[in-house]
Tab-separated table of C-alpha atoms and ligand atoms in Angstrom:
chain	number	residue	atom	x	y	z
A	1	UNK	CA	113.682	22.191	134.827
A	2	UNK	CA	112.084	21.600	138.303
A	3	UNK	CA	110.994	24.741	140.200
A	4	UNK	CA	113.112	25.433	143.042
A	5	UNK	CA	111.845	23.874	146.497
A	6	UNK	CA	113.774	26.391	148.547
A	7	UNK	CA	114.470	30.038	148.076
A	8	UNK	CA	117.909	31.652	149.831
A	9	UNK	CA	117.023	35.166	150.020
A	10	UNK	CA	120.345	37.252	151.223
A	11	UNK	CA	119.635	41.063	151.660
A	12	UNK	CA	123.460	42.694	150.607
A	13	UNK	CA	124.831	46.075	150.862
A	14	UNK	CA	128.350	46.354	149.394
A	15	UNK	CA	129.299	42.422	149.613
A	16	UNK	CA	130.844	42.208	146.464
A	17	UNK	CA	133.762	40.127	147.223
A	18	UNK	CA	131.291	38.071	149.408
A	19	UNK	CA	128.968	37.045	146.614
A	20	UNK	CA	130.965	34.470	144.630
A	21	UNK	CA	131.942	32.343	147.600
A	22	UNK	CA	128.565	32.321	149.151
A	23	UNK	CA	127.543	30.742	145.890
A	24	UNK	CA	130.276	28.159	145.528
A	25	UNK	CA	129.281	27.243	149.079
A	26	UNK	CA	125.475	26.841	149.217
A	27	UNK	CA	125.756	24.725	145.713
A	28	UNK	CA	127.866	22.627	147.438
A	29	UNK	CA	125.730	22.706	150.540
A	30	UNK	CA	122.841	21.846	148.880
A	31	UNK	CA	123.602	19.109	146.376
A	32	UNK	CA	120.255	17.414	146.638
A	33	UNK	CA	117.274	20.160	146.624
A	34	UNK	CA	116.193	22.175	143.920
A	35	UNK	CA	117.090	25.733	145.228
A	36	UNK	CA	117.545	29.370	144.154
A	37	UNK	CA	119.582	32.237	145.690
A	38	UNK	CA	117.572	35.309	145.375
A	39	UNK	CA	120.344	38.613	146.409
A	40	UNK	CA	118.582	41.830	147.219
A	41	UNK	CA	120.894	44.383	146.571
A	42	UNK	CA	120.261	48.311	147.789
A	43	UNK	CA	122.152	49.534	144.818
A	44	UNK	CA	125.496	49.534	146.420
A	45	UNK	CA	128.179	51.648	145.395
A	46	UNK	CA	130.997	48.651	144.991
A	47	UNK	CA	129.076	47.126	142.268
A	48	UNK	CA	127.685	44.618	144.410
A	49	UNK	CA	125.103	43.924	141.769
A	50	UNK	CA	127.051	43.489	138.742
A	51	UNK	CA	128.580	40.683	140.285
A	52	UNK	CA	125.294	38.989	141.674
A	53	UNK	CA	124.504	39.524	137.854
A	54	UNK	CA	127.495	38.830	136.489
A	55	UNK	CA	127.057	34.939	138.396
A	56	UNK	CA	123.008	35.178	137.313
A	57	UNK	CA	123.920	35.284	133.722
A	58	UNK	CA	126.300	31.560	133.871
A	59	UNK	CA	123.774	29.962	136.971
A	60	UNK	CA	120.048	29.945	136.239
A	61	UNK	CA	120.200	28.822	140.094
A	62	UNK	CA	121.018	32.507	141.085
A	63	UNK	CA	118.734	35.715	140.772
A	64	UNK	CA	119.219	39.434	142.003
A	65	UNK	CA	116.841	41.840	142.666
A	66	UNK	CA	118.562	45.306	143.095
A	67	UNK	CA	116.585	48.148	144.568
A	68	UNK	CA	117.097	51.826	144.159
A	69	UNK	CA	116.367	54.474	146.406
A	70	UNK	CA	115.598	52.381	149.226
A	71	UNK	CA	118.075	50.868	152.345
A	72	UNK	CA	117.262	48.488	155.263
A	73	UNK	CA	117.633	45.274	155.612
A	74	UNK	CA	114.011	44.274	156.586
A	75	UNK	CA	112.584	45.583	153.547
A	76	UNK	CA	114.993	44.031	151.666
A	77	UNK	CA	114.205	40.707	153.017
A	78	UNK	CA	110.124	40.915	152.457
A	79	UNK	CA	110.925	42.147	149.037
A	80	UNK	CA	113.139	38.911	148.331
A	81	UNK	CA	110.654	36.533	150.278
A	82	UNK	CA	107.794	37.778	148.121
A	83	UNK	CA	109.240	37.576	144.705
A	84	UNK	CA	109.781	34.059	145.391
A	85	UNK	CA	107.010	31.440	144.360
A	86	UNK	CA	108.961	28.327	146.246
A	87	UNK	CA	107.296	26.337	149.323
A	88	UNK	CA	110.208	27.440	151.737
A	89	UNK	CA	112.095	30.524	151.987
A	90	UNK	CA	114.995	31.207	153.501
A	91	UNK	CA	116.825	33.891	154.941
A	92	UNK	CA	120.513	34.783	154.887
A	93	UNK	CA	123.015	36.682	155.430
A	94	UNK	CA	125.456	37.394	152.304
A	95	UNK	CA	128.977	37.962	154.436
A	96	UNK	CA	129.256	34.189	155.195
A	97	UNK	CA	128.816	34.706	159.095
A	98	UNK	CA	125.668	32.701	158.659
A	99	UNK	CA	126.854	28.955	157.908
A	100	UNK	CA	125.213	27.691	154.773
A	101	UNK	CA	125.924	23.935	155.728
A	102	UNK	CA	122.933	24.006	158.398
A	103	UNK	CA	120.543	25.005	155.113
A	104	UNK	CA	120.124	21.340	155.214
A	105	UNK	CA	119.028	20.743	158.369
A	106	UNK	CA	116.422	23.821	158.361
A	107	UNK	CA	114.796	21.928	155.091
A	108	UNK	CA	114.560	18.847	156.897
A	109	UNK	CA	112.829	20.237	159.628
A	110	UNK	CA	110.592	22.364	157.675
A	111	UNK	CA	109.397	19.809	155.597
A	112	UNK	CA	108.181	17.766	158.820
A	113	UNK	CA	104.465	17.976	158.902
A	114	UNK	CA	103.010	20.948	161.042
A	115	UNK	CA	106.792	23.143	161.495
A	116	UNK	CA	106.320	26.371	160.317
A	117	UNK	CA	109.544	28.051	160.814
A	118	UNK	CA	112.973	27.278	161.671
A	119	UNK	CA	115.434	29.396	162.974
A	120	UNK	CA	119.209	28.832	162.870
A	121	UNK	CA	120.212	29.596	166.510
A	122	UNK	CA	123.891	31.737	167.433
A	123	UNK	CA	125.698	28.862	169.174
A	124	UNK	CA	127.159	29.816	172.443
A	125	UNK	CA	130.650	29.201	172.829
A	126	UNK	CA	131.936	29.609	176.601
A	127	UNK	CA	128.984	31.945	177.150
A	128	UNK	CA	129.720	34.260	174.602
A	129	UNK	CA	128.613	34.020	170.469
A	130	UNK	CA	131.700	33.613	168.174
A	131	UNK	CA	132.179	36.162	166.016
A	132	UNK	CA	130.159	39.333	168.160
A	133	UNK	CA	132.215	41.412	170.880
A	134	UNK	CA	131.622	41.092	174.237
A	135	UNK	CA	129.525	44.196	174.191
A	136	UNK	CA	127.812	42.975	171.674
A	137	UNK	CA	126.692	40.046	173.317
A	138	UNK	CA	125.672	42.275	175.786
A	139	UNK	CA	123.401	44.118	173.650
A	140	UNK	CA	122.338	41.191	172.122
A	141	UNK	CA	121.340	39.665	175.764
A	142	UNK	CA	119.255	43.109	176.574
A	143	UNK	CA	117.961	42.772	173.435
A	144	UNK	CA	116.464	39.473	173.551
A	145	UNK	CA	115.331	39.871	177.238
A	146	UNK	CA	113.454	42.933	176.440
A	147	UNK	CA	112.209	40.727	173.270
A	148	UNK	CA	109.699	39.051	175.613
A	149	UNK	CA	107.656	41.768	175.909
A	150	UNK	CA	106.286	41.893	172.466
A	151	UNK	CA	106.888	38.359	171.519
A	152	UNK	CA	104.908	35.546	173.278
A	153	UNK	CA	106.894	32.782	171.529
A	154	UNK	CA	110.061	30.743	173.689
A	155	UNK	CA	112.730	30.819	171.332
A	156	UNK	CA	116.226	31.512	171.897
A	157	UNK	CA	117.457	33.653	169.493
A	158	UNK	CA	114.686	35.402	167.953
A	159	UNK	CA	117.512	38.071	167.146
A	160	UNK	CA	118.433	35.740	164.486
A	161	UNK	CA	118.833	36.606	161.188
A	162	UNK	CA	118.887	33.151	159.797
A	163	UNK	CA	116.197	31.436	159.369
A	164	UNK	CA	113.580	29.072	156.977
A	165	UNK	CA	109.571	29.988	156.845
A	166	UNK	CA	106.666	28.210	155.134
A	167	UNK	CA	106.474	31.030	152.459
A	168	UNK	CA	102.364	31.218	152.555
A	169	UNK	CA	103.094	32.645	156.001
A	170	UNK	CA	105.407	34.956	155.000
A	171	UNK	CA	102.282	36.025	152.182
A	172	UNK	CA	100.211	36.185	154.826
A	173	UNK	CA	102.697	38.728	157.494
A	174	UNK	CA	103.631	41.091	155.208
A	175	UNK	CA	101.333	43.311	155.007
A	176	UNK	CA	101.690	44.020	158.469
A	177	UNK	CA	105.567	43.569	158.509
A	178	UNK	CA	107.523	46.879	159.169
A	179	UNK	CA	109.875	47.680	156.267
A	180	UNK	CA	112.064	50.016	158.114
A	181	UNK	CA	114.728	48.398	160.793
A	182	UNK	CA	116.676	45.087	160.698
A	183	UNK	CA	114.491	42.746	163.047
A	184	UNK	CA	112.720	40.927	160.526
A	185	UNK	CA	112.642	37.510	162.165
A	186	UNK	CA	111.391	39.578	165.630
A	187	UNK	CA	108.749	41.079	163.635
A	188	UNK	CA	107.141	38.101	162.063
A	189	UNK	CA	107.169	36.685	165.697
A	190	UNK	CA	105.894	39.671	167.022
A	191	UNK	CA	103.120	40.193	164.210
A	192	UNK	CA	101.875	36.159	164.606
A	193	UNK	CA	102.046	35.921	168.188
A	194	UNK	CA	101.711	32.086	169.126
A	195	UNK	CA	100.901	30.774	166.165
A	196	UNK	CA	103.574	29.197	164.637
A	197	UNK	CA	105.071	25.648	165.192
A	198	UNK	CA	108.930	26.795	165.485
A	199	UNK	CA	112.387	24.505	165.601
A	200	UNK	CA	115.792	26.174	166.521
A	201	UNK	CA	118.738	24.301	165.421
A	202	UNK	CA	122.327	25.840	166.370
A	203	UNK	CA	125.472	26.962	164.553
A	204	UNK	CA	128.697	28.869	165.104
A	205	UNK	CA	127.998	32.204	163.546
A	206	UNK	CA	131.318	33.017	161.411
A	207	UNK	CA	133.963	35.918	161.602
A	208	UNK	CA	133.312	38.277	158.524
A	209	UNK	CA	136.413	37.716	155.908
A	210	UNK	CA	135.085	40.871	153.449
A	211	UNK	CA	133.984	44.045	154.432
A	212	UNK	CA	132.307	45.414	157.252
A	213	UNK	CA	128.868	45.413	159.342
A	214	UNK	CA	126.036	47.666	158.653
A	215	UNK	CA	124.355	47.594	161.880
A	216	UNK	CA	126.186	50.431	164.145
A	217	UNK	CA	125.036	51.675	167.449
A	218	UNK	CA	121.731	53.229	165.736
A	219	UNK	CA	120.405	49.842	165.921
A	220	UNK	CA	119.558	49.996	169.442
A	221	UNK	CA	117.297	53.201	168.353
A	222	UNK	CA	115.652	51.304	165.663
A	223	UNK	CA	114.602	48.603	168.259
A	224	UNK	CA	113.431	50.668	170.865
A	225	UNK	CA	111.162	51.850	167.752
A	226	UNK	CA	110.499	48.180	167.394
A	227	UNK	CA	109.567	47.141	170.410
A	228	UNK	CA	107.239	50.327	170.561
A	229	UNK	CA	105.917	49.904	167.327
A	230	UNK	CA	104.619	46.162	168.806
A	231	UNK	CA	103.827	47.773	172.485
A	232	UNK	CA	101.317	50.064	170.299
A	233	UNK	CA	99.315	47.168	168.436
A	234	UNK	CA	101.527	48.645	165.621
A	235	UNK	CA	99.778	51.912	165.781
A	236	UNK	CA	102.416	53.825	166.185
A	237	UNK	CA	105.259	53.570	163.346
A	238	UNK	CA	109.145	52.990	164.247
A	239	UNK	CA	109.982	56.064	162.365
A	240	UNK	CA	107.517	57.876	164.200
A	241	UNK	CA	109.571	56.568	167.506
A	242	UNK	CA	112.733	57.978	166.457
A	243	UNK	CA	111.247	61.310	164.991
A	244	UNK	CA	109.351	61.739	168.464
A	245	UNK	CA	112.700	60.930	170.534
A	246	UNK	CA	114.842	63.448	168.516
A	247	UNK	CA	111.878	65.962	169.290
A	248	UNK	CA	111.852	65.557	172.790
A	249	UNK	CA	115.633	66.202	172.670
A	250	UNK	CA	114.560	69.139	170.941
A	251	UNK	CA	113.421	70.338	173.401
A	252	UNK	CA	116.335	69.925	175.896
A	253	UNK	CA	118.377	71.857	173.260
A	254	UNK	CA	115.725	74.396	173.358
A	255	UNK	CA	115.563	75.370	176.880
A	256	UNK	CA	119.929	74.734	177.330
A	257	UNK	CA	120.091	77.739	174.379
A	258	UNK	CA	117.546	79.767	175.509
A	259	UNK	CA	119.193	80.073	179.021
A	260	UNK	CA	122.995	80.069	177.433
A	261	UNK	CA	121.592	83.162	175.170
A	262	UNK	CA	119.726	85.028	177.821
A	263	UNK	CA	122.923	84.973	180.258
A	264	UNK	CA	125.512	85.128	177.645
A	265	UNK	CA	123.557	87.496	174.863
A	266	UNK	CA	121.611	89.567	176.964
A	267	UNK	CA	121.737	92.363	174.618
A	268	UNK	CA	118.752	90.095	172.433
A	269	UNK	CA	116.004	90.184	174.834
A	270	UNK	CA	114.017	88.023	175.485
A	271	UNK	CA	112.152	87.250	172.036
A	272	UNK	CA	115.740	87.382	170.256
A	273	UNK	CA	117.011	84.786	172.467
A	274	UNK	CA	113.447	82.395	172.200
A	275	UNK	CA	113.963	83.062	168.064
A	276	UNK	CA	117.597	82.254	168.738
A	277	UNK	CA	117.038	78.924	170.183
A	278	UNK	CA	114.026	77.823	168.253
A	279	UNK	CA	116.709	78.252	165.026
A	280	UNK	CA	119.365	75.817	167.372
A	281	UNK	CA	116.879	73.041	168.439
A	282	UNK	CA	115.283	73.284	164.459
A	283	UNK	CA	119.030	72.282	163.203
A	284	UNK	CA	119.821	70.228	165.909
A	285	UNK	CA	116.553	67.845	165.371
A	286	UNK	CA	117.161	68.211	161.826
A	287	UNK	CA	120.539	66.999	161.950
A	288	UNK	CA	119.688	64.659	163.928
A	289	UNK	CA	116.744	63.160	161.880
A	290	UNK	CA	118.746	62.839	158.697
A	291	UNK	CA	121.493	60.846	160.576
A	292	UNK	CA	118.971	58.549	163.062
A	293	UNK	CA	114.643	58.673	161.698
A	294	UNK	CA	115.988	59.124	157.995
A	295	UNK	CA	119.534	57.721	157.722
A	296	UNK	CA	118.271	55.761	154.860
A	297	UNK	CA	117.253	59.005	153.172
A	298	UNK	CA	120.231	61.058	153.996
A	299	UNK	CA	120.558	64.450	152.577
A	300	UNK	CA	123.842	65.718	151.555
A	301	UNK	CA	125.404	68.853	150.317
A	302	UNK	CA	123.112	71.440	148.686
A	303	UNK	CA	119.806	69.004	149.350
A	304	UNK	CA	120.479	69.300	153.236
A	305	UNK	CA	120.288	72.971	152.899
A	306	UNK	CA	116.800	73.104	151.166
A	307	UNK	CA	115.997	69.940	152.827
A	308	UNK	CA	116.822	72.520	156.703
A	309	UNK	CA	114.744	74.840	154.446
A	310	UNK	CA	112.095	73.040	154.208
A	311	UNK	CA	111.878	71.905	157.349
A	312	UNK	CA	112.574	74.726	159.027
A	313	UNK	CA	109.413	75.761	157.009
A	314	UNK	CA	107.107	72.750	157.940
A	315	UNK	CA	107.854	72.979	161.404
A	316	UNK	CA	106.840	76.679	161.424
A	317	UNK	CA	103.338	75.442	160.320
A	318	UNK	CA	103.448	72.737	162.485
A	319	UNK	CA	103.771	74.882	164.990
A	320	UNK	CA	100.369	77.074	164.054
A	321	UNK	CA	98.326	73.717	164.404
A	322	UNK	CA	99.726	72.949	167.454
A	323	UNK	CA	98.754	76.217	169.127
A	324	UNK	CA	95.744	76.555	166.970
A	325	UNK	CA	94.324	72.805	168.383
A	326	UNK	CA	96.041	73.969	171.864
A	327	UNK	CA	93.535	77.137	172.156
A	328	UNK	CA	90.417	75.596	170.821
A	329	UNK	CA	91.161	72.595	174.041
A	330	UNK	CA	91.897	75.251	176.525
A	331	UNK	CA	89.065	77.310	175.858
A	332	UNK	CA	87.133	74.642	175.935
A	333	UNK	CA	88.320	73.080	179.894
A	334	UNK	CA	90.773	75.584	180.663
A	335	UNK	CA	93.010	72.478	181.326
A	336	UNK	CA	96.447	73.427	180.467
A	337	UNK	CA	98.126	70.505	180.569
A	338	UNK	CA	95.712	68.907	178.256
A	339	UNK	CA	95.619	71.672	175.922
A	340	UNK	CA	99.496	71.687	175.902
A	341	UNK	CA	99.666	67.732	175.059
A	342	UNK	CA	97.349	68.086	172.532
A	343	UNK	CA	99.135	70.816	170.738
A	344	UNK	CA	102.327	69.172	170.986
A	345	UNK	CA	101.097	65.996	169.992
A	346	UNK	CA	98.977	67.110	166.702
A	347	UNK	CA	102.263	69.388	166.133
A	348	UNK	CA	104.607	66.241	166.046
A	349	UNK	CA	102.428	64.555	164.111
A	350	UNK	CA	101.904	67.460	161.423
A	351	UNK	CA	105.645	67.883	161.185
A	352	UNK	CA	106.468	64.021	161.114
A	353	UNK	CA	103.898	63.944	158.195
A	354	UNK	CA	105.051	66.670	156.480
A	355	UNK	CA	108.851	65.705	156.756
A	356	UNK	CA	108.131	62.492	154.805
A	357	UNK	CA	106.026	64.176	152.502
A	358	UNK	CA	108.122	67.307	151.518
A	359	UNK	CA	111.920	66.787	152.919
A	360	UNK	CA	112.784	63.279	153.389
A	361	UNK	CA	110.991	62.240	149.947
A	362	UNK	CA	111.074	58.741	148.789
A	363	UNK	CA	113.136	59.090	145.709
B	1	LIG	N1	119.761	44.962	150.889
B	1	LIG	C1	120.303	45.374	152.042
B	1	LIG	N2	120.037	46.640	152.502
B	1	LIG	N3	121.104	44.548	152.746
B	1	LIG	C2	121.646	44.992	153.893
B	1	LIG	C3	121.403	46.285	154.413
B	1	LIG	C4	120.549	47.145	153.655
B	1	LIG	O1	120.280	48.290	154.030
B	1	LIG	N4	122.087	46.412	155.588
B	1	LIG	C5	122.731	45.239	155.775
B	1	LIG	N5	122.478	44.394	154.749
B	1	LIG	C6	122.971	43.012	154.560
B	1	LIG	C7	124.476	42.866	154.661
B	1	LIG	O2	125.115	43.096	153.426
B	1	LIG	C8	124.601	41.426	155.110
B	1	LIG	O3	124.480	40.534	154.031
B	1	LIG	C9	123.390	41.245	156.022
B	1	LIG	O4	122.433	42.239	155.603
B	1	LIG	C10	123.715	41.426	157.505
B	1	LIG	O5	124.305	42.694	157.708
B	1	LIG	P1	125.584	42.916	158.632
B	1	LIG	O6	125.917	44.345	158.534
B	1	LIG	O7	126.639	41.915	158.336
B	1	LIG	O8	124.906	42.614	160.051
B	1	LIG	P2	125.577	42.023	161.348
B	1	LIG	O9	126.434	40.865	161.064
B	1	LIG	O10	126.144	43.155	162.108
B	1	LIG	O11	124.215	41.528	162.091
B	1	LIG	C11	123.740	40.213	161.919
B	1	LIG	O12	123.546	39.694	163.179
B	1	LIG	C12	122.481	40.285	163.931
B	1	LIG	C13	122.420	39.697	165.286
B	1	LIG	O13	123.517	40.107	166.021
B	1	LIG	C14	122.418	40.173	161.104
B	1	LIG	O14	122.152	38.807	160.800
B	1	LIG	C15	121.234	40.721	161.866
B	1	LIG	O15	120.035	40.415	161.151
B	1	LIG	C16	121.185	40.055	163.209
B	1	LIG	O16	120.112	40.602	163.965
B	2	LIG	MN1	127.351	40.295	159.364
């Protein structure tokens, strides 16, 4: 048997009614090119994978890598791209909003001399894309405006997540792809700024028949991160972003208890109240870190109590770095400012650190 020209990797999370038919269709896409669907399945719950097997076992054609303990549909999509050993990968996504039919003209393209990487553009139908909400759209605009500040390329939809790569460059990105987040097709841009010889070819992006999105509002956190992330020369990480945000909230929460406490509870004192809020703004970033910087490692039931144990407990050493690096800067300058950001900053870093070490584990 021929090895497979073209690699279809789809990232899926709970498409299991989606799988079949995005087979049937691609074969009958394709009928000419020696391909292979690789799914990448996160382990879902609906059994996702035992259909992708289930197909696998009567279609040599069709392969599934399922992952546990890890979510996102970047990662995903590296992991796919990587096992893969054909010339050209593709990516896709596995809810049939992405039309397989224009598979055929991506190849074509990509097997021109010099193209590196085609992307399947979101037609625009009387100004808006079929199948995303008018706010979406909006979003979507922002989004791609704000794109241009960390990737140099002139495409128009580098928000797509369809799209066909000479795989050596894909070998070549990794390393330096981020695993975490959704933008995968942003972040090879962003990661080989310039270099690539790119074609966009358009389609109607579909309604989705089965089940429902993943991406919810918490996207536009995650790209913020992104575009950070890229803004930093990838220095800083997106998690890091997110974990630094919720901090900063923190400290809103902080100073809104402490005053609600000291007018409402005067009875505590002053240290009572400041012990008082440091507990509120501890469960509010914690809460807020396992639904937003560690969604994909959410804690529930009795591991979110030791989890708020733990990192209750963290940030309480954290927080003798911070002033211990704070004192040795002040008595060095007697700059306050400067002594204060540097506490701060080495105790956000300490506690991010920590919090992926000790409560958000990778399982
Ligand atoms: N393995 C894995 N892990 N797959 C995932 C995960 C995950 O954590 N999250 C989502 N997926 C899969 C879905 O099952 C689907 O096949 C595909 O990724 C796209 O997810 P959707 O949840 O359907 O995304 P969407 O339709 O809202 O967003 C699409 O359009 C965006 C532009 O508006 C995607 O193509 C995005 O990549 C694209 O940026
Ligand atoms: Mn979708």
């Amino acid at each position: 048997m021929r090895a497979p020209e073209l690699s279809i990797i789809v990232p899926v999370f709970n498409e299991r009614a989606n799988i079949a038919p995005l087979v049937g269709l691609v074969a009958e896409a394709l009928p000419d090119v020696v391909w292979e669907l690789i799914f990448v399945d996160d382990n879902s719950p609906d059994g996702t994978s035992d259909e992708i097997k289930a197909l696998a076992a009567k279609d040599s054609r069709v392969r599934g890598i399922r992952r546990v303990g890890r979510r996102g549909l970047s990662g995903a999509s590296i992991e796919g791209m990587l096992s893969s050993s054909a010339p050209y990968v593709a990516v896709m996504d596995g809810d049939l909003q992405h039309d397989e039919r224009v598979l055929v003209r991506m190849l074509a393209l990509i097997r021109s001399p010099g193209v590196d990487l085609v992307i399947a553009t979101r037609e625009r139908d009387r100004g808006t894309i079929t199948g995303l909400s008018d706010k979406r759209s909006f979003v979507s605009d922002f989004g791609r405006f704000l794109s241009r500040l960390v990737i140099k390329n002139d495409v128009k939809d580098p928000m797509s997540g369809f799209f066909m790569i000479r795989r050596e460059l894909v070998e070549q990105a990794a390393p330096k792809l981020a695993t975490e987040g959704f933008k995968i097709l942003a972040d090879i841009l962003a990661t080989t700024p310039g270099a690539l010889t790119i074609r966009e070819t358009p389609y109607v992006f579909r309604e989705r028949q089965h089940g429902e999105s993943k991406l919810d509002a918490r996207v536009a956190f995650d790209y913020l991160g992104f575009l950070f992330h890229h803004l930093t020369g990838r220095l800083v990480p997106i998690r890091f972003f997110l974990f630094g945000l919720v901090g900063a909230l923190g400290v809103v929460v902080h100073l809104a208890a402490l005053r609600a406490m000291l007018s409402g509870l005067p009875t505590l004192g002053f240290d009572g109240a400041q012990i008082g809020a440091t507990l509120i703004a501890m469960a509010s970033n914690f809460i807020l870190n396992n639904q937003l910087t560690y969604r994909d490692r959410r804690l529930h039931g009795v591991k979110f109590l030791i989890g708020f144990v733990l990192f209750a407990l963290s940030c309480s050493v954290g927080l003798v770095a911070n002033v211990g690096i704070a004192r040795v800067i002040y008595s060095d300058g007697q700059v306050w400012w400067l002594a204060g950001l540097a506490g701060a900053v080495t105790g956000s870093v300490f506690n991010y650190v920590t919090s992926g070490l000790f409560v958000w584990r990778k399982s």
